[in-house]
Amino acid sequence: MKVEISRRRFLQGSVALSIAGGVSLTPSQIIASAKAATKPEDFGKTKKVATLCEMCVNKCAAFAYVRNGVITKLDPNPHFPKSRNMLCPRGNCGIAAIYDEDRLKYPLIRDGEKGSGKFRRVSWDEAYSYITEKLVKILDEEKDNRSTVAFCAGEGMAEHTFKNFYTGFGSSHFLNHATLCLATTVSGYSLTIGSYGQADLENAKYIIMAGANRAEAILTPDTLDLFKRTRGRGAKLICVDPRFTNTAAKSDKWLGIKVGTDLAFVLALTYVAIKEEIYNKEFVKNNFNDFESYKNHILSNNYTPEWAEKITGIEASDIYEIAREFMANAPRAIYYQGRRTTWSKNDFQLRRAQALLTALAGSIDTKGGICFGKKIPIKGHEVPSPLYDNARGRIDATEAAVVGGSGTWVGFRNKVLEGRAEYPIRALFNYKHNPMQNMPNSKKTEEFLKKLDLVVTIDTMPSDTVLLSDVVLPECTYLERTDPLKVFGGIEPAIAQRNKVVEPMFESKPVIEIMRGLTKKLSKPLFEITKKYDEEVQDMIVEDGEKSVFEEEFNLAKAFESSQEELNHHAVSDYEGAAEQLEKIGVFYPNMDRYFKKIGVNDYEYYPEDKKFYSVRNGKLKTASGKVECNLKSLAKKGIDPMPTWKKEYELEIPNGKFRFVTGRHAQFTQSGTANNKMLLDLVPTNYLWINKRVANKLGIKFGDDVEVVSKVGKTKIKAYPTEKIGPETLFFIHGFGNYSEDLTLAHNNGGRDAEILEDGIEPMHGSTCLHDTIVEIRKV
Amino acid sequence: MARYGMALDYKNCINCRACETACKAENGILPGKDNYRIWIGQKEAEGEWPNISIVSQTYHPSQCQHCDNAPCQQVCPTNATYYDENRVVRVDPERCILCTYCINACPYDARYVDDRTVTVDKCNFCSDTRLANGETTTACQATCPTKVRTFGDLDDPNSEISQLLKTREYKQVKEHLGTKPKLFYLI
Ligand code: SF4
Ligand code: SF4
Ligand code: SF4
């Protein structure tokens, strides 16, 4: 094979923006702010600080180098088993996040029509007072129904801190990304095999990765382990995806499945395994609950490969072959769980079927299978969680069969908008979450946000959601704060800590300080409202006195009294030297001093092989019966199929000339959160519409042409990329581009915006969104 | 004194481009589509959907090959391009006159014009930014998620790179040109 070398790299380079500035040219205002925070004795020295990356959800360990108050470079920190010893492209570009000129710098209060983008700069105290005043009014009018105020948060280590505020506040409404992302796969695997688990890709021999794109949607340690072993080097990888992704490029076999039909594919694999009796009989005998029902269900429904071929477009012979190979590699064969599994109406059933197939191979709680691993116990700290008698239950509780603690975001939004809620939702606290971009049908989100009396957003960047907020509180970036340490359970468990690298710039603050300031201001006035309407509390006051009731129960500031550093010290105080080690190298686990070894120029050993937690359950899974659950009868009462079943309605018609739209990720971008990052945009300046080359030819669409993608709910403009890596019925572009916010200088109107065109259907189990169920058409413009 | 080279387990490469960003950040390279020392070679996929040739989508991590017999060094009229004590092909910004002979001479397309130093520059194995500070890895190597890269001393028989080249098959790029490249692609 010939090695190809080319300076004119394909696609990415062809339309690159020329961005002035960059790492070596930091704007003077930023430099001045950074330098001001540097102690004179530190000038001229290089400091190395252990941090954890927050450019995506993985939280890789990194070392930051600081010189004269400015972070000059981020390097991988090899001490952390989860991230091994690496920083992905986004991790390297954290510097452009902290030194982004468009950052939120000061607290702001809206000073114009909602959404006008007009704000006035205020002091922190003014912002807190304003929020307090508004909340007092709302809660007085709503007779202390705390649930009229909703809370939402993006994923992150400090989400925990924000959640303490939510707990003290006493609302029933917490919303997060779960139903926009992984709720169905987490529960599909949990209800079936007891937990979502960790796929042991360091030891698995056969992996079916469907829809999950680990070469581009990097997940640690999965990505790091898997791709050293594919292509005839120990692990056979079957990639199933409507697109030929980078993961397909690293696979042994790629199957271009029809969008939304994965469940039929898995059912047919299961059919072959059961019909040919090639499953792991021993494991099934000992560990399955009601296998007979599942067996009969699969066989009597005739889920044959021939049947599946018509639905999925995958040849029956391939399905036979894969089912046989999968079982031949048992118990080191995994149907990979996947993460962002908001695809279609059958997502929950699909994940159940995948878990059952993996269990049929016996690849559960064993090396090379799906492992559950161990956690490292740490100490918690007490936070007030008062009971409010007038706080009512969730309004979205009946929007799906099982609505968990983080709600159904789209179900919640739509219920409010459609005026179906049992009581009004008046306010929203939003921590680092961007529903304007991350929820389908963004016109509705806009309307929803405009409808609320008070939207308070804490964020680092002026996102589209920030523009629709009433109060904006600038959080500092991850490189400017110490966050709650975190236990990363798994095969090789560890505790990791994000340490502050440099002082927060401008007037930004870590969320713990924001919460401290806010709760100091609002606890008492809100308690007054509770006193007025809550008879329980009135009785308590008669008994214990007002001061004591407030101080003991309702002073929300108590949760934020200690500094984050103190809380972290306390959390690991059972382990000698752990707190100091976490500050110094960012990582700690018991016996690390003996276990951790450098074994090569790139490689480290974290645990000796016999100390890794591959098998921990001793034959008893964390399900209701302690076994693999085939037949979830209790769900039937809620209208959910107790066993994975294919339904005609899952076969979405694609009218002639139209397409089914899918969305996704690549490795140089993390949703809208990195949309304005100049280093990442230097790599990939915008997103492109993938369209089948032959179809594009027919339509006269060439590379770089502007096209409009139109759905029932909206339209967006984007440049075309004709390619054979996508089928003739499908269109794709990467999520997170096409931001409205003019305050994001580089991201504003850059590329296509999927939130604008996606329809907002939800699946029946958890009310998760169906991001791959939108039919679109295109026009050249 | 060493003779530095790099072995690339290129089948591990997922085309994530972390190496590109790490190189830019470490070496202060300006943004812009023409400014880079390192890149991943990629072609458009061959075949028609759904029959795409997987091998047509192999990713080729590429950068200066640090030839032991470097054409760019031979054509440089001012000796701006030279071998340093570790046999790394280096460029001296003081001497470079931007004649661009080296750009044309390099069969690997490894050179670019750095507007910051006004030099025709290229990968230098992070000699000034990392090795000089006692680091033993290059930025691209350290950051790589799938550990494609092993940098080290070819003259030290015990170094990991020497061991790799002893035990694994490898190929070199355009070695028929007699350039003696010191990048080794492991098969
Ligand atoms: S995967 Fe990349 S962006 Fe995510 S935490 Fe790790 S280095 Fe950061
Ligand atoms: S960092 Fe490694 S995997 Fe990523 S593109 Fe570079 S060589 Fe390939
Ligand atoms: S060795 Fe250093 S200079 Fe060369 S490509 Fe890698 S990071 Fe860039």
Short mmCIF file of C-alpha atoms in Angstrom, two decimals, chain A residues 370-762:
data_model
loop_
_atom_site.label_atom_id
_atom_site.label_comp_id
_atom_site.label_asym_id
_atom_site.label_seq_id
_atom_site.Cartn_x
_atom_site.Cartn_y
_atom_site.Cartn_z
CA ILE A 370 -19.61 -5.45 29.89
CA CYS A 371 -18.10 -4.92 33.34
CA PHE A 372 -19.55 -3.13 36.32
CA GLY A 373 -16.34 -2.35 38.15
CA LYS A 374 -15.86 -0.79 41.55
CA LYS A 375 -16.26 2.61 43.11
CA ILE A 376 -14.02 4.18 45.71
CA PRO A 377 -15.99 5.33 48.77
CA ILE A 378 -15.64 8.96 49.79
CA LYS A 379 -17.31 11.10 52.45
CA GLY A 380 -20.22 13.34 51.58
CA HIS A 381 -21.23 16.57 53.24
CA GLU A 382 -24.62 17.61 54.48
CA VAL A 383 -26.70 20.12 52.59
CA PRO A 384 -30.09 21.49 53.64
CA SER A 385 -33.00 19.79 51.95
CA PRO A 386 -36.06 21.34 53.53
CA LEU A 387 -39.54 20.09 52.81
CA TYR A 388 -42.02 22.56 51.38
CA ASP A 389 -45.59 21.58 51.86
CA ASN A 390 -46.84 23.58 48.93
CA ALA A 391 -44.33 22.32 46.39
CA ARG A 392 -46.25 20.23 43.90
CA GLY A 393 -45.17 17.24 41.83
CA ARG A 394 -43.62 17.25 38.37
CA ILE A 395 -45.82 18.51 35.57
CA ASP A 396 -44.11 16.19 33.07
CA ALA A 397 -44.61 13.04 35.17
CA THR A 398 -47.27 11.67 32.84
CA GLU A 399 -45.64 12.67 29.55
CA ALA A 400 -43.90 9.28 29.32
CA ALA A 401 -44.12 5.90 31.03
CA VAL A 402 -41.21 6.47 33.41
CA VAL A 403 -40.14 10.05 34.05
CA GLY A 404 -37.03 10.14 36.16
CA GLY A 405 -35.39 12.77 38.31
CA SER A 406 -34.21 14.74 35.33
CA GLY A 407 -37.59 14.84 33.61
CA THR A 408 -38.39 14.74 29.94
CA TRP A 409 -37.02 18.03 28.70
CA VAL A 410 -39.00 18.22 25.50
CA GLY A 411 -42.11 16.85 27.21
CA PHE A 412 -41.77 19.50 29.90
CA ARG A 413 -41.21 22.35 27.46
CA ASN A 414 -44.10 21.35 25.24
CA LYS A 415 -46.51 20.88 28.11
CA VAL A 416 -45.77 24.39 29.33
CA LEU A 417 -46.09 25.84 25.85
CA GLU A 418 -49.30 24.06 25.09
CA GLY A 419 -50.85 25.38 28.31
CA ARG A 420 -51.47 21.87 29.60
CA ALA A 421 -49.51 22.19 32.84
CA GLU A 422 -51.45 21.81 36.10
CA TYR A 423 -49.90 25.00 37.40
CA PRO A 424 -47.78 27.67 35.77
CA ILE A 425 -44.02 27.40 35.35
CA ARG A 426 -42.71 30.89 36.01
CA ALA A 427 -38.94 30.79 36.22
CA LEU A 428 -35.88 28.82 35.17
CA PHE A 429 -32.42 28.57 36.67
CA ASN A 430 -30.06 27.39 34.01
CA TYR A 431 -26.54 26.23 34.73
CA LYS A 432 -24.31 25.89 31.68
CA HIS A 433 -26.99 24.38 29.52
CA ASN A 434 -28.00 25.57 26.09
CA PRO A 435 -31.55 24.37 25.36
CA MET A 436 -31.77 26.75 22.39
CA GLN A 437 -29.21 24.57 20.66
CA ASN A 438 -29.56 21.19 22.28
CA MET A 439 -33.33 20.74 22.01
CA PRO A 440 -35.13 20.03 18.77
CA ASN A 441 -37.48 22.64 17.33
CA SER A 442 -35.72 25.69 18.69
CA LYS A 443 -38.58 28.01 17.77
CA LYS A 444 -40.54 26.34 20.53
CA THR A 445 -37.65 26.67 22.96
CA GLU A 446 -37.46 30.35 22.17
CA GLU A 447 -41.17 30.76 22.79
CA PHE A 448 -40.86 28.78 26.03
CA LEU A 449 -38.01 30.92 27.33
CA LYS A 450 -39.86 34.10 26.40
CA LYS A 451 -42.91 32.92 28.25
CA LEU A 452 -41.10 32.65 31.59
CA ASP A 453 -41.00 35.59 34.00
CA LEU A 454 -37.44 34.96 35.00
CA VAL A 455 -34.63 33.08 33.32
CA VAL A 456 -31.31 33.10 35.16
CA THR A 457 -28.41 31.63 33.21
CA ILE A 458 -24.98 30.83 34.57
CA ASP A 459 -22.49 30.24 31.77
CA THR A 460 -19.09 31.11 30.41
CA MET A 461 -20.17 32.07 26.89
CA PRO A 462 -22.96 34.26 25.44
CA SER A 463 -24.87 31.30 24.01
CA ASP A 464 -28.20 31.48 22.20
CA THR A 465 -29.89 30.68 25.52
CA VAL A 466 -28.00 33.43 27.32
CA LEU A 467 -29.46 35.89 24.84
CA LEU A 468 -32.96 34.84 25.90
CA SER A 469 -32.23 35.14 29.62
CA ASP A 470 -33.15 37.90 32.05
CA VAL A 471 -30.15 37.62 34.31
CA VAL A 472 -26.76 36.35 33.17
CA LEU A 473 -24.15 35.29 35.72
CA PRO A 474 -20.65 34.74 34.33
CA GLU A 475 -19.05 31.55 35.51
CA CYS A 476 -15.30 31.21 35.19
CA THR A 477 -13.97 28.48 32.90
CA TYR A 478 -12.78 25.12 34.19
CA LEU A 479 -9.19 26.29 34.17
CA GLU A 480 -10.04 28.98 36.71
CA ARG A 481 -11.70 26.89 39.39
CA THR A 482 -11.42 23.90 41.68
CA ASP A 483 -14.41 21.62 41.27
CA PRO A 484 -15.89 18.90 43.48
CA LEU A 485 -13.62 15.90 43.17
CA LYS A 486 -15.16 12.91 41.53
CA VAL A 487 -14.97 9.16 41.86
CA PHE A 488 -14.64 7.40 38.54
CA GLY A 489 -15.77 3.85 39.16
CA GLY A 490 -14.95 1.07 36.75
CA ILE A 491 -12.51 -1.70 36.02
CA GLU A 492 -9.71 0.62 37.16
CA PRO A 493 -11.36 3.07 39.57
CA ALA A 494 -9.79 6.37 40.56
CA ILE A 495 -10.61 9.70 42.15
CA ALA A 496 -9.74 12.77 40.15
CA GLN A 497 -9.80 16.44 40.94
CA ARG A 498 -9.86 19.59 38.87
CA ASN A 499 -7.58 22.19 40.46
CA LYS A 500 -7.68 25.88 39.76
CA VAL A 501 -4.91 26.77 37.32
CA VAL A 502 -5.23 30.56 37.25
CA GLU A 503 -7.43 33.09 39.01
CA PRO A 504 -10.85 33.77 37.45
CA MET A 505 -10.64 36.55 34.90
CA PHE A 506 -12.80 39.66 34.80
CA GLU A 507 -15.66 39.32 37.29
CA SER A 508 -16.38 35.67 36.62
CA LYS A 509 -16.71 33.24 39.52
CA PRO A 510 -16.92 29.53 40.15
CA VAL A 511 -20.47 28.31 40.60
CA ILE A 512 -19.96 27.54 44.29
CA GLU A 513 -19.24 31.21 44.94
CA ILE A 514 -22.20 32.26 42.83
CA MET A 515 -24.43 29.93 44.83
CA ARG A 516 -22.98 31.22 48.08
CA GLY A 517 -23.67 34.84 47.19
CA LEU A 518 -27.11 34.17 45.84
CA THR A 519 -28.33 31.99 48.71
CA LYS A 520 -27.04 34.47 51.29
CA LYS A 521 -29.26 37.03 49.67
CA LEU A 522 -32.37 35.00 48.96
CA SER A 523 -32.70 32.43 51.74
CA LYS A 524 -34.35 34.76 54.23
CA PRO A 525 -36.84 36.50 51.91
CA LEU A 526 -37.89 33.15 50.46
CA PHE A 527 -38.27 31.73 53.94
CA GLU A 528 -40.67 34.58 54.68
CA ILE A 529 -42.88 33.36 51.85
CA THR A 530 -42.78 29.81 53.13
CA LYS A 531 -43.67 31.07 56.58
CA LYS A 532 -46.69 32.80 55.12
CA TYR A 533 -48.13 29.79 53.28
CA ASP A 534 -46.71 26.65 54.85
CA GLU A 535 -48.69 25.46 57.86
CA GLU A 536 -46.15 22.79 58.71
CA VAL A 537 -43.49 25.41 58.93
CA GLN A 538 -45.74 27.65 60.99
CA ASP A 539 -46.15 24.78 63.46
CA MET A 540 -42.42 24.13 63.51
CA ILE A 541 -41.83 27.77 64.33
CA VAL A 542 -44.25 27.63 67.25
CA GLU A 543 -42.36 24.64 68.56
CA ASP A 544 -38.72 25.49 67.89
CA GLY A 545 -38.66 29.22 67.31
CA GLU A 546 -38.21 30.98 64.01
CA LYS A 547 -34.48 31.50 64.23
CA SER A 548 -33.76 27.87 64.80
CA VAL A 549 -36.12 26.68 62.05
CA PHE A 550 -34.51 29.01 59.56
CA GLU A 551 -30.95 28.22 60.57
CA GLU A 552 -31.48 24.48 60.80
CA GLU A 553 -33.58 23.93 57.72
CA PHE A 554 -34.06 26.87 55.43
CA ASN A 555 -30.78 28.69 55.31
CA LEU A 556 -29.71 27.48 51.89
CA ALA A 557 -26.37 29.26 52.17
CA LYS A 558 -25.24 26.55 54.56
CA ALA A 559 -24.59 24.22 51.64
CA PHE A 560 -22.00 26.63 50.26
CA GLU A 561 -20.25 27.81 53.41
CA SER A 562 -17.07 25.81 52.98
CA SER A 563 -14.68 26.40 50.14
CA GLN A 564 -14.43 23.77 47.44
CA GLU A 565 -10.89 22.99 48.58
CA GLU A 566 -12.16 22.27 52.12
CA LEU A 567 -14.97 20.09 50.82
CA ASN A 568 -12.55 18.09 48.72
CA HIS A 569 -10.19 17.61 51.64
CA HIS A 570 -13.07 16.37 53.74
CA ALA A 571 -14.29 13.99 51.04
CA VAL A 572 -11.05 11.99 50.99
CA SER A 573 -10.03 12.45 54.62
CA ASP A 574 -10.19 8.68 55.15
CA TYR A 575 -7.22 8.22 52.85
CA GLU A 576 -3.91 9.44 54.10
CA GLY A 577 -2.21 11.88 51.80
CA ALA A 578 -4.99 11.70 49.23
CA ALA A 579 -6.03 15.35 49.43
CA GLU A 580 -2.45 16.56 48.92
CA GLN A 581 -1.89 14.14 46.07
CA LEU A 582 -5.08 15.27 44.35
CA GLU A 583 -3.83 18.83 44.50
CA LYS A 584 -0.45 17.88 43.18
CA ILE A 585 -1.09 15.30 40.49
CA GLY A 586 -4.88 15.40 40.26
CA VAL A 587 -5.44 11.67 40.76
CA PHE A 588 -5.62 9.26 43.67
CA TYR A 589 -6.65 5.66 44.21
CA PRO A 590 -5.84 3.21 46.97
CA ASN A 591 -2.47 1.51 46.43
CA MET A 592 -1.60 3.86 43.60
CA ASP A 593 1.91 4.23 45.03
CA ARG A 594 2.44 0.51 44.46
CA TYR A 595 0.32 -0.06 41.36
CA PHE A 596 1.06 2.89 39.11
CA LYS A 597 3.97 2.19 36.76
CA LYS A 598 5.42 3.58 33.59
CA ILE A 599 5.83 0.67 31.22
CA GLY A 600 6.86 2.37 28.01
CA VAL A 601 7.38 5.76 26.40
CA ASN A 602 3.62 6.07 25.92
CA ASP A 603 2.14 3.54 28.28
CA TYR A 604 1.38 3.23 31.95
CA GLU A 605 0.00 0.46 34.10
CA TYR A 606 -2.61 1.57 36.62
CA TYR A 607 -3.57 -1.70 38.25
CA PRO A 608 -1.89 -5.08 38.04
CA GLU A 609 -4.03 -7.43 35.95
CA ASP A 610 -5.18 -9.46 38.96
CA LYS A 611 -6.33 -6.33 40.79
CA LYS A 612 -8.61 -5.02 38.07
CA PHE A 613 -12.33 -5.16 38.79
CA TYR A 614 -13.60 -7.19 35.86
CA SER A 615 -16.01 -9.39 37.82
CA VAL A 616 -17.67 -7.98 40.90
CA ARG A 617 -21.25 -9.24 41.08
CA ASN A 618 -20.67 -12.87 41.94
CA GLY A 619 -23.52 -14.07 39.76
CA LYS A 620 -26.05 -11.65 41.24
CA LEU A 621 -26.94 -8.75 39.00
CA LYS A 622 -28.48 -5.51 40.24
CA THR A 623 -31.83 -6.19 38.58
CA ALA A 624 -35.11 -6.93 40.36
CA SER A 625 -34.58 -10.70 40.17
CA GLY A 626 -30.80 -10.60 40.39
CA LYS A 627 -30.74 -12.11 36.89
CA VAL A 628 -30.89 -10.92 33.31
CA GLU A 629 -34.45 -9.66 32.84
CA CYS A 630 -36.07 -10.94 29.65
CA ASN A 631 -39.63 -10.04 30.34
CA LEU A 632 -40.40 -6.76 32.12
CA LYS A 633 -44.05 -7.39 32.81
CA SER A 634 -44.43 -4.35 35.04
CA LEU A 635 -43.81 -2.13 32.01
CA ALA A 636 -46.72 -3.60 30.11
CA LYS A 637 -49.12 -1.85 32.48
CA LYS A 638 -47.58 1.43 31.40
CA GLY A 639 -48.02 0.63 27.76
CA ILE A 640 -44.38 -0.35 27.18
CA ASP A 641 -43.57 -3.66 25.47
CA PRO A 642 -42.27 -6.04 28.12
CA MET A 643 -39.98 -7.61 25.51
CA PRO A 644 -38.33 -5.88 22.53
CA THR A 645 -40.80 -6.04 19.67
CA TRP A 646 -40.66 -4.66 16.14
CA LYS A 647 -43.64 -2.58 15.08
CA LYS A 648 -44.75 -1.52 11.66
CA GLU A 649 -44.92 2.09 12.83
CA TYR A 650 -41.12 2.07 13.24
CA GLU A 651 -40.77 1.96 9.46
CA LEU A 652 -40.76 5.61 8.51
CA GLU A 653 -41.77 6.33 4.90
CA ILE A 654 -39.39 8.60 3.06
CA PRO A 655 -41.37 10.26 0.25
CA ASN A 656 -39.70 10.54 -3.13
CA GLY A 657 -37.25 13.40 -3.33
CA LYS A 658 -37.08 13.76 0.43
CA PHE A 659 -34.58 12.53 2.99
CA ARG A 660 -34.32 11.34 6.56
CA PHE A 661 -32.03 13.60 8.56
CA VAL A 662 -29.47 12.37 11.08
CA THR A 663 -27.17 14.34 13.32
CA GLY A 664 -23.94 13.57 15.14
CA ARG A 665 -20.47 14.55 16.15
CA HIS A 666 -16.88 14.69 15.10
CA ALA A 667 -13.70 14.75 17.15
CA GLN A 668 -12.89 18.42 16.70
CA PHE A 669 -16.04 19.78 18.29
CA THR A 670 -18.28 19.30 21.35
CA GLN A 671 -21.77 20.45 20.47
CA SER A 672 -22.49 24.16 20.72
CA GLY A 673 -20.13 24.45 23.71
CA THR A 674 -17.08 24.73 21.48
CA ALA A 675 -18.76 26.61 18.61
CA ASN A 676 -16.73 29.74 19.18
CA ASN A 677 -13.35 28.12 19.89
CA LYS A 678 -10.89 29.66 17.48
CA MET A 679 -8.35 26.87 17.64
CA LEU A 680 -10.96 24.24 16.84
CA LEU A 681 -12.44 26.35 14.08
CA ASP A 682 -8.95 26.55 12.68
CA LEU A 683 -9.13 22.77 12.26
CA VAL A 684 -12.70 22.54 11.01
CA PRO A 685 -14.16 25.94 10.15
CA THR A 686 -17.79 24.98 9.66
CA ASN A 687 -20.15 22.04 9.28
CA TYR A 688 -21.19 20.52 5.97
CA LEU A 689 -24.25 18.76 4.70
CA TRP A 690 -23.42 15.18 3.77
CA ILE A 691 -25.40 14.22 0.71
CA ASN A 692 -24.97 11.16 -1.46
CA LYS A 693 -22.76 12.04 -4.43
CA ARG A 694 -25.00 10.52 -7.08
CA VAL A 695 -28.03 12.26 -5.67
CA ALA A 696 -26.13 15.54 -5.50
CA ASN A 697 -25.05 15.12 -9.13
CA LYS A 698 -28.64 14.72 -10.19
CA LEU A 699 -29.62 17.83 -8.29
CA GLY A 700 -26.65 19.76 -9.65
CA ILE A 701 -25.19 20.26 -6.19
CA LYS A 702 -21.42 20.54 -5.93
CA PHE A 703 -19.01 20.69 -3.03
CA GLY A 704 -19.32 23.99 -1.19
CA ASP A 705 -22.65 24.96 -2.75
CA ASP A 706 -25.07 26.64 -0.36
CA VAL A 707 -28.19 24.61 0.18
CA GLU A 708 -31.22 25.07 2.35
CA VAL A 709 -32.46 22.13 4.39
CA VAL A 710 -36.17 22.42 5.09
CA SER A 711 -38.35 20.43 7.46
CA LYS A 712 -41.88 20.82 8.74
CA VAL A 713 -40.66 23.01 11.56
CA GLY A 714 -37.89 25.13 10.11
CA LYS A 715 -35.05 25.59 7.69
CA THR A 716 -31.32 26.17 7.78
CA LYS A 717 -28.57 27.05 5.31
CA ILE A 718 -25.40 25.03 4.97
CA LYS A 719 -22.66 24.12 2.49
CA ALA A 720 -22.90 20.80 0.69
CA TYR A 721 -20.43 17.93 0.81
CA PRO A 722 -21.39 15.30 -1.76
CA THR A 723 -19.98 11.92 -0.74
CA GLU A 724 -20.56 8.22 -1.11
CA LYS A 725 -20.18 7.85 2.64
CA ILE A 726 -23.90 8.39 3.04
CA GLY A 727 -26.87 6.69 1.39
CA PRO A 728 -29.25 8.26 -1.10
CA GLU A 729 -32.10 8.59 1.40
CA THR A 730 -30.17 10.22 4.22
CA LEU A 731 -28.75 13.64 4.99
CA PHE A 732 -26.39 14.47 7.80
CA PHE A 733 -24.62 17.37 9.39
CA ILE A 734 -22.86 17.95 12.66
CA HIS A 735 -24.79 19.33 15.59
CA GLY A 736 -23.92 22.57 17.38
CA PHE A 737 -23.16 24.96 14.52
CA GLY A 738 -25.34 27.77 13.18
CA ASN A 739 -25.63 29.78 16.39
CA TYR A 740 -27.91 32.81 16.50
CA SER A 741 -26.02 34.73 19.14
CA GLU A 742 -24.24 37.69 17.59
CA ASP A 743 -22.07 37.88 20.66
CA LEU A 744 -20.37 34.67 19.56
CA THR A 745 -18.25 36.41 16.95
CA LEU A 746 -17.00 33.26 15.24
CA ALA A 747 -19.98 30.97 15.79
CA HIS A 748 -22.68 33.42 14.78
CA ASN A 749 -24.49 32.13 11.69
CA ASN A 750 -21.64 29.76 10.99
CA GLY A 751 -23.03 26.67 9.28
CA GLY A 752 -26.25 24.69 9.57
CA ARG A 753 -28.32 24.52 12.75
CA ASP A 754 -30.01 21.20 13.43
CA ALA A 755 -32.10 22.45 16.38
CA GLU A 756 -33.97 24.60 13.89
CA ILE A 757 -35.10 21.78 11.62
CA LEU A 758 -35.47 18.83 13.98
CA GLU A 759 -39.00 17.82 14.88
CA ASP A 760 -39.65 17.26 18.55
CA GLY A 761 -41.24 13.85 18.88
CA ILE A 762 -40.46 11.89 22.03
#
